[in-house]
Short mmCIF file of C-alpha atoms and ligand atoms in Angstrom, two decimals:
data_model
loop_
_atom_site.label_atom_id
_atom_site.label_comp_id
_atom_site.label_asym_id
_atom_site.label_seq_id
_atom_site.Cartn_x
_atom_site.Cartn_y
_atom_site.Cartn_z
CA MET A 1 -29.95 -29.72 45.57
CA LEU A 2 -30.69 -25.77 46.56
CA THR A 3 -33.35 -24.36 43.65
CA LYS A 4 -32.93 -20.95 42.36
CA SER A 5 -35.77 -19.27 44.14
CA ASP A 6 -34.53 -20.93 47.28
CA TYR A 7 -31.16 -19.33 47.05
CA GLU A 8 -32.91 -15.83 46.50
CA LYS A 9 -35.28 -16.50 49.69
CA TYR A 10 -32.15 -17.29 51.55
CA SER A 11 -29.55 -14.90 50.46
CA SER A 12 -32.29 -11.69 50.85
CA GLU A 13 -33.39 -13.41 54.43
CA ALA A 14 -29.58 -13.07 54.95
CA LYS A 15 -28.78 -9.04 53.29
CA GLU A 16 -31.92 -8.25 56.29
CA TYR A 17 -30.16 -9.67 58.84
CA LEU A 18 -26.51 -8.73 57.70
CA LYS A 19 -28.39 -4.82 57.56
CA LYS A 20 -30.30 -5.28 61.17
CA ALA A 21 -26.98 -6.45 62.55
CA GLY A 22 -25.40 -3.18 61.19
CA ILE A 23 -23.01 -4.69 59.19
CA ALA A 24 -21.98 -3.23 55.70
CA ILE A 25 -21.06 -5.59 52.31
CA THR A 26 -20.09 -4.31 48.93
CA LYS A 27 -22.85 -4.89 46.50
CA GLU A 28 -20.51 -7.63 45.31
CA GLU A 29 -20.37 -9.55 48.19
CA GLU A 30 -24.39 -9.92 48.49
CA ALA A 31 -24.26 -10.97 45.01
CA ARG A 32 -22.12 -13.40 45.87
CA ILE A 33 -24.11 -14.72 49.41
CA GLU A 34 -23.31 -18.81 50.01
CA VAL A 35 -26.79 -20.64 51.31
CA ALA A 36 -25.13 -24.30 52.67
CA GLU A 37 -28.07 -26.60 52.98
CA TYR A 38 -25.71 -29.40 53.16
CA GLU A 39 -27.64 -31.46 50.36
CA LEU A 40 -30.18 -32.57 53.33
CA GLY A 41 -33.00 -30.65 51.94
CA CYS A 42 -34.44 -28.77 55.33
CA ILE A 43 -32.49 -26.19 55.33
CA ASP A 44 -34.69 -23.90 57.92
CA LYS A 45 -33.12 -26.42 60.21
CA VAL A 46 -29.68 -27.80 58.79
CA GLY A 47 -28.03 -24.64 57.00
CA LEU A 48 -26.58 -20.99 56.78
CA GLU A 49 -25.79 -18.23 54.69
CA LEU A 50 -22.79 -16.80 54.45
CA VAL A 51 -20.26 -14.15 53.52
CA VAL A 52 -16.13 -14.99 52.83
CA TYR A 53 -14.53 -11.93 52.62
CA VAL A 54 -10.61 -12.74 53.26
CA ASN A 55 -9.16 -16.60 52.76
CA THR A 56 -5.60 -16.42 52.23
CA GLU A 57 -2.93 -18.62 52.95
CA ARG A 58 -2.90 -17.53 55.89
CA CYS A 59 -6.21 -16.28 57.56
CA CYS A 60 -10.22 -15.99 57.12
CA ALA A 61 -13.16 -13.92 57.54
CA LYS A 62 -16.46 -14.30 57.19
CA GLU A 63 -20.27 -13.33 57.89
CA LEU A 64 -22.61 -16.06 59.28
CA VAL A 65 -26.29 -15.87 59.51
CA LEU A 66 -28.50 -18.33 60.82
CA LEU A 67 -32.16 -17.74 60.68
CA PRO A 68 -33.94 -18.44 63.65
CA TYR A 69 -32.99 -21.84 65.47
CA GLN A 70 -30.63 -22.48 62.14
CA THR A 71 -28.41 -25.12 62.49
CA CYS A 72 -24.81 -25.81 61.47
CA PRO A 73 -23.95 -29.29 61.58
CA GLU A 74 -21.54 -30.83 63.91
CA HIS A 75 -17.85 -31.00 62.57
CA ARG A 76 -14.39 -30.40 63.18
CA HIS A 77 -11.01 -29.54 61.62
CA PRO A 78 -8.66 -31.80 61.10
CA GLU A 79 -4.77 -31.64 60.45
CA ILE A 80 -4.12 -32.33 56.67
CA ASN A 81 -0.62 -33.20 55.31
CA GLY A 82 1.00 -32.58 58.71
CA GLU A 83 -0.52 -28.90 58.93
CA ILE A 84 -2.54 -28.25 61.68
CA GLY A 85 -5.94 -27.75 61.71
CA LYS A 86 -8.58 -24.84 61.00
CA GLU A 87 -8.94 -22.41 64.21
CA GLU A 88 -11.70 -20.10 64.38
CA THR A 89 -13.23 -17.53 66.27
CA PHE A 90 -17.02 -16.65 66.70
CA ARG A 91 -17.79 -13.59 68.11
CA CYS A 92 -21.42 -12.87 68.17
CA ARG A 93 -22.81 -9.53 66.27
CA TYR A 94 -26.44 -10.01 66.58
CA GLY A 95 -29.51 -12.24 68.02
CA THR A 96 -28.33 -14.99 70.21
CA VAL A 97 -26.06 -18.44 69.64
CA TYR A 98 -26.22 -21.47 71.37
CA LEU A 99 -22.63 -23.20 70.53
CA TYR A 100 -21.36 -26.75 71.86
CA VAL A 101 -18.19 -28.24 71.43
CA GLU A 102 -16.54 -31.52 72.97
CA GLY A 103 -16.31 -31.46 76.94
CA GLU A 104 -18.83 -32.05 79.84
CA GLY A 105 -21.85 -29.71 79.61
CA PRO A 106 -25.17 -29.72 80.52
CA ASP A 107 -27.76 -32.79 80.55
CA GLU A 108 -30.35 -30.57 79.70
CA ILE A 109 -29.30 -27.95 76.63
CA LYS A 110 -30.39 -24.87 75.50
CA ALA A 111 -30.45 -25.36 71.53
CA LYS A 112 -33.46 -27.74 69.55
CA LYS A 113 -31.64 -30.53 68.19
CA PRO A 114 -32.57 -30.70 64.60
CA GLU A 115 -35.49 -33.34 64.80
CA GLY A 116 -34.76 -36.91 63.45
CA MET A 117 -30.47 -36.35 63.81
CA GLU A 118 -29.99 -35.77 67.39
CA GLU A 119 -27.53 -38.81 67.24
CA TYR A 120 -25.41 -36.37 65.08
CA PHE A 121 -24.98 -33.71 67.15
CA THR A 122 -22.81 -35.16 70.17
CA CYS A 123 -21.20 -31.93 71.89
CA ARG A 124 -22.21 -30.75 74.76
CA LYS A 125 -20.32 -27.95 76.48
CA GLU A 126 -22.30 -25.49 75.77
CA ILE A 127 -21.15 -21.99 75.67
CA ILE A 128 -24.03 -18.83 74.27
CA LEU A 129 -22.77 -15.78 73.33
CA ASN A 130 -24.89 -12.48 72.27
CA PRO A 131 -23.38 -9.32 70.76
CA GLY A 132 -20.07 -8.30 71.37
CA GLU A 133 -19.29 -12.03 73.06
CA GLN A 134 -17.06 -14.47 71.36
CA TYR A 135 -15.60 -17.74 71.47
CA THR A 136 -12.41 -19.41 69.94
CA ILE A 137 -12.33 -23.20 68.79
CA MET A 138 -9.46 -24.95 68.37
CA PRO A 139 -8.24 -26.65 65.46
CA ASP A 140 -9.83 -30.33 65.42
CA THR A 141 -12.85 -29.78 68.35
CA LEU A 142 -15.89 -31.25 67.19
CA HIS A 143 -18.69 -28.41 67.47
CA TRP A 144 -22.11 -27.12 65.91
CA PHE A 145 -24.31 -24.54 66.45
CA GLN A 146 -27.55 -23.18 66.34
CA ALA A 147 -29.30 -19.39 66.46
CA GLY A 148 -31.66 -18.61 68.98
CA SER A 149 -35.54 -17.03 68.06
CA GLU A 150 -34.39 -13.66 66.89
CA GLY A 151 -31.94 -15.67 64.32
CA ALA A 152 -28.07 -14.22 64.93
CA VAL A 153 -25.32 -12.70 62.76
CA VAL A 154 -21.60 -14.20 63.53
CA SER A 155 -18.31 -13.19 62.38
CA GLU A 156 -16.19 -15.48 61.84
CA PHE A 157 -11.91 -15.22 62.60
CA SER A 158 -9.68 -17.98 61.45
CA THR A 159 -6.98 -19.73 59.62
CA LYS A 160 -7.47 -20.92 56.19
CA SER A 161 -10.56 -22.06 55.33
CA ARG A 162 -10.40 -25.52 53.42
CA ASP A 163 -14.19 -26.67 53.10
CA GLU A 164 -13.08 -30.10 51.70
CA TYR A 165 -11.22 -31.31 54.83
CA ASP A 166 -13.93 -30.91 57.14
CA ILE A 167 -15.08 -33.28 59.10
CA TYR A 168 -18.92 -34.12 59.54
CA THR A 169 -20.49 -36.43 61.74
CA ASP A 170 -23.83 -37.01 59.70
CA PRO A 171 -22.31 -39.24 57.12
CA ARG A 172 -24.81 -37.72 54.61
CA ILE A 173 -22.72 -34.80 54.34
CA ASP A 174 -19.79 -36.04 51.91
CA ALA A 175 -17.25 -33.39 49.86
CA ALA A 176 -20.42 -32.13 47.76
CA GLY A 177 -22.46 -30.73 50.93
CA LYS A 178 -19.80 -29.10 52.64
CA ARG A 179 -18.96 -24.95 53.73
CA ASN A 180 -16.26 -24.84 56.02
CA VAL A 181 -17.62 -22.37 59.24
ZN1 LIG B 1 -16.22 -25.57 62.01
#
């Protein structure tokens, strides 16, 4: 469970990062920054901050903030009732993002898998994004990502976002803890 003081701490850090990245959001958007902790209780390791500013029947846009080494857990966006799953593009605006998707990868990856949860981070194909660089993840493809030592701000552009259908590798993350990114 996210406490009120945690919410305040992480959402205000997110605001600072957005400022550093030169990304303006309105007061109304500031007030509804989401802090995702996936009900795991280790938000510094597994968690992220986000603000959604478009989510229509067809497309979605959001800003994601990751504090230093904060990690979005491995998940995929499956087909729903015959409708193709979510496709998403991550464009780095600030810091460095280590992104992992299904496929061949190096023996030693650059990110540090969250301690004690290594088995839930299986993707090894490594994509390193610095400001201005982007990568598109195809529907139903496993992925996870982590910020480097400076933290990171990432703009996400995607098809419609539906939190409740995401499938996480870590079985402890159920519908209640899901945040679609
Ligand atoms: Zn995703």
